[in-house]
mmCIF file of C-alpha atoms in Angstrom:
data_model
loop_
_atom_site.group_PDB
_atom_site.id
_atom_site.type_symbol
_atom_site.label_atom_id
_atom_site.label_comp_id
_atom_site.label_asym_id
_atom_site.label_seq_id
_atom_site.Cartn_x
_atom_site.Cartn_y
_atom_site.Cartn_z
ATOM 1 C CA MET A 1 -195.069 -37.223 141.932
ATOM 2 C CA ALA A 2 -193.554 -40.481 143.469
ATOM 3 C CA SER A 3 -190.798 -39.989 145.674
ATOM 4 C CA ALA A 4 -187.427 -40.984 144.255
ATOM 5 C CA LEU A 5 -186.474 -42.612 147.685
ATOM 6 C CA PRO A 6 -185.592 -46.133 147.384
ATOM 7 C CA VAL A 7 -187.521 -48.358 149.499
ATOM 8 C CA SER A 8 -186.125 -49.883 152.834
ATOM 9 C CA PRO A 9 -183.648 -51.606 152.965
ATOM 10 C CA LEU A 10 -181.510 -49.044 151.445
ATOM 11 C CA PRO A 11 -178.801 -50.071 148.823
ATOM 12 C CA HIS A 12 -175.865 -49.493 151.362
ATOM 13 C CA ASP A 13 -177.485 -50.961 154.224
ATOM 14 C CA GLY A 14 -175.215 -54.105 153.936
ATOM 15 C CA TYR A 15 -172.111 -52.392 153.380
ATOM 16 C CA ILE A 16 -172.792 -50.234 156.418
ATOM 17 C CA ASP A 17 -173.899 -53.197 158.676
ATOM 18 C CA ALA A 18 -170.350 -55.027 157.512
ATOM 19 C CA VAL A 19 -168.534 -51.818 158.592
ATOM 20 C CA VAL A 20 -169.942 -51.815 161.985
ATOM 21 C CA GLN A 21 -168.890 -55.337 162.457
ATOM 22 C CA ALA A 22 -165.542 -54.676 161.370
ATOM 23 C CA LEU A 23 -165.329 -51.834 163.877
ATOM 24 C CA ALA A 24 -166.745 -54.086 166.440
ATOM 25 C CA TYR A 25 -164.273 -56.625 165.625
ATOM 26 C CA ALA A 26 -161.522 -53.949 166.111
ATOM 27 C CA GLU A 27 -162.799 -52.906 169.414
ATOM 28 C CA LEU A 28 -164.257 -49.673 168.033
ATOM 29 C CA GLU A 29 -167.848 -50.724 169.002
ATOM 30 C CA ALA A 30 -170.022 -47.919 168.231
ATOM 31 C CA THR A 31 -173.005 -46.841 170.312
ATOM 32 C CA GLY A 32 -175.394 -46.533 167.120
ATOM 33 C CA TYR A 33 -175.602 -46.078 163.371
ATOM 34 C CA ARG A 34 -178.141 -45.281 161.056
ATOM 35 C CA THR A 35 -178.238 -45.080 157.028
ATOM 36 C CA SER A 36 -180.401 -42.767 154.949
ATOM 37 C CA ALA A 37 -181.203 -41.390 151.821
ATOM 38 C CA THR A 38 -182.269 -38.076 150.676
ATOM 39 C CA GLU A 39 -185.136 -36.678 148.504
ATOM 40 C CA GLN A 40 -182.475 -34.232 147.098
ATOM 41 C CA LEU A 41 -181.071 -35.979 144.005
ATOM 42 C CA GLY A 42 -177.400 -36.116 143.489
ATOM 43 C CA GLU A 43 -175.556 -35.413 140.099
ATOM 44 C CA ASP A 44 -176.360 -38.740 138.749
ATOM 45 C CA GLY A 45 -180.196 -38.375 139.392
ATOM 46 C CA ARG A 46 -180.373 -40.580 142.349
ATOM 47 C CA PRO A 47 -181.085 -39.833 145.800
ATOM 48 C CA VAL A 48 -177.780 -39.210 148.072
ATOM 49 C CA LEU A 49 -177.117 -42.230 150.141
ATOM 50 C CA SER A 50 -175.467 -41.720 153.568
ATOM 51 C CA ALA A 51 -174.606 -43.197 156.950
ATOM 52 C CA LEU A 52 -173.804 -42.067 160.301
ATOM 53 C CA ILE A 53 -171.840 -44.263 162.943
ATOM 54 C CA GLU A 54 -171.595 -42.512 166.138
ATOM 55 C CA TRP A 55 -170.012 -42.899 169.630
ATOM 56 C CA ASP A 56 -171.641 -40.693 172.164
ATOM 57 C CA SER A 57 -170.767 -40.067 175.799
ATOM 58 C CA SER A 58 -171.916 -43.174 177.273
ATOM 59 C CA ASN A 59 -169.286 -45.107 175.068
ATOM 60 C CA PRO A 60 -166.040 -46.204 176.697
ATOM 61 C CA LEU A 61 -164.028 -45.034 173.834
ATOM 62 C CA VAL A 62 -165.382 -41.458 174.446
ATOM 63 C CA GLY A 63 -164.258 -39.154 177.574
ATOM 64 C CA ASP A 64 -161.597 -36.593 178.633
ATOM 65 C CA ARG A 65 -158.763 -39.144 178.967
ATOM 66 C CA PHE A 66 -159.009 -39.741 175.163
ATOM 67 C CA GLY A 67 -159.471 -36.272 174.169
ATOM 68 C CA ARG A 68 -162.970 -36.931 173.004
ATOM 69 C CA PRO A 69 -165.285 -35.667 176.048
ATOM 70 C CA HIS A 70 -168.153 -35.351 173.574
ATOM 71 C CA GLY A 71 -168.123 -38.161 171.427
ATOM 72 C CA PHE A 72 -167.391 -38.330 167.607
ATOM 73 C CA VAL A 73 -168.901 -39.409 164.518
ATOM 74 C CA LEU A 74 -167.850 -41.353 161.235
ATOM 75 C CA THR A 75 -170.002 -40.418 158.162
ATOM 76 C CA TRP A 76 -169.951 -41.826 154.553
ATOM 77 C CA THR A 77 -171.664 -40.860 151.483
ATOM 78 C CA LEU A 78 -171.165 -41.588 147.950
ATOM 79 C CA ALA A 79 -169.909 -38.106 147.144
ATOM 80 C CA THR A 80 -167.635 -37.640 150.233
ATOM 81 C CA GLY A 81 -166.540 -41.061 151.352
ATOM 82 C CA TRP A 82 -165.836 -41.682 154.836
ATOM 83 C CA GLN A 83 -165.065 -38.663 157.249
ATOM 84 C CA PHE A 84 -164.446 -38.368 160.871
ATOM 85 C CA ALA A 85 -165.375 -35.602 163.236
ATOM 86 C CA GLN A 86 -165.567 -35.130 167.106
ATOM 87 C CA ARG A 87 -168.519 -33.728 168.555
ATOM 88 C CA ARG A 88 -168.898 -30.292 169.879
ATOM 89 C CA GLU A 89 -170.757 -29.826 173.566
ATOM 90 C CA ASP A 90 -173.625 -28.505 171.660
ATOM 91 C CA GLY A 91 -173.941 -31.750 169.868
ATOM 92 C CA GLY A 92 -172.797 -30.654 166.397
ATOM 93 C CA THR A 93 -169.437 -31.547 165.024
ATOM 94 C CA HIS A 94 -166.319 -30.137 164.225
ATOM 95 C CA CYS A 95 -164.839 -29.717 160.844
ATOM 96 C CA PRO A 96 -164.738 -33.243 159.683
ATOM 97 C CA ASP A 97 -161.558 -35.180 158.482
ATOM 98 C CA SER A 98 -161.634 -37.388 155.618
ATOM 99 C CA LEU A 99 -160.242 -40.922 156.131
ATOM 100 C CA PRO A 100 -157.699 -41.832 153.111
ATOM 101 C CA LEU A 101 -159.887 -44.509 151.583
ATOM 102 C CA ILE A 102 -161.623 -44.985 148.447
ATOM 103 C CA ILE A 103 -165.292 -44.521 148.243
ATOM 104 C CA ALA A 104 -166.377 -48.052 148.914
ATOM 105 C CA ALA A 105 -163.551 -49.068 150.855
ATOM 106 C CA ALA A 106 -163.369 -52.663 152.381
ATOM 107 C CA PRO A 107 -164.900 -52.547 155.929
ATOM 108 C CA VAL A 108 -161.632 -53.770 157.701
ATOM 109 C CA ALA A 109 -160.043 -51.014 155.790
ATOM 110 C CA VAL A 110 -162.520 -48.428 157.329
ATOM 111 C CA ALA A 111 -162.116 -49.954 160.750
ATOM 112 C CA ALA A 112 -158.215 -49.698 160.318
ATOM 113 C CA ALA A 113 -158.176 -46.275 159.373
ATOM 114 C CA LEU A 114 -160.447 -45.228 162.134
ATOM 115 C CA ALA A 115 -158.510 -46.957 164.626
ATOM 116 C CA ARG A 116 -155.118 -45.275 163.102
ATOM 117 C CA ASN A 117 -156.947 -41.901 163.595
ATOM 118 C CA LEU A 118 -157.892 -42.439 167.311
ATOM 119 C CA GLY A 119 -154.253 -43.693 167.902
ATOM 120 C CA ARG A 120 -155.339 -47.370 168.706
ATOM 121 C CA PRO A 121 -154.287 -50.679 167.147
ATOM 122 C CA TRP A 122 -156.761 -51.844 164.592
ATOM 123 C CA TRP A 123 -156.326 -55.730 165.477
ATOM 124 C CA THR A 124 -155.418 -56.580 168.944
ATOM 125 C CA GLY A 125 -154.230 -60.029 167.522
ATOM 126 C CA PHE A 126 -151.490 -57.784 166.013
ATOM 127 C CA GLN A 127 -150.071 -57.451 169.579
ATOM 128 C CA ASP A 128 -149.035 -60.901 169.720
ATOM 129 C CA PRO A 129 -145.174 -61.375 169.062
ATOM 130 C CA ALA A 130 -145.493 -64.253 166.932
ATOM 131 C CA VAL A 131 -148.527 -62.724 164.728
ATOM 132 C CA ARG A 132 -146.713 -59.671 164.529
ATOM 133 C CA ALA A 133 -143.421 -61.457 163.398
ATOM 134 C CA ALA A 134 -145.306 -63.207 160.805
ATOM 135 C CA VAL A 135 -147.127 -60.106 159.349
ATOM 136 C CA GLU A 136 -143.875 -58.198 159.247
ATOM 137 C CA GLN A 137 -142.738 -60.943 156.687
ATOM 138 C CA TRP A 138 -144.842 -59.546 154.195
ATOM 139 C CA PRO A 139 -143.689 -56.722 152.002
ATOM 140 C CA LEU A 140 -145.831 -53.634 152.041
#
């Protein structure tokens, strides 16, 4: 019987690549990332697509001073959407927190949500007083 796994590239590779680029633009550059598809089929009869974006102990965003001594991960699946979890000392993760986003949120929205979760500005240009004043003119 033939495997139901899609061939490479996976259908969500471009989306995850765009998220990783948005994270880098927001100065949240990841240590690494990967996409995958499982042989186990989801409720829709298709392989379960997922992604893992990680920041390990070599990353400048990780460390005791940030309250993330062992790193953290950002995960995505079509079933759960975007979730954030801190790494434990043993390499596992603590219970993940869902980011308040739709399943296929815009890459810049993913970067902004993670930045908020980490207590960082998501766009460094927003710190410029002229930019901040212009943005604050828009009703939200």
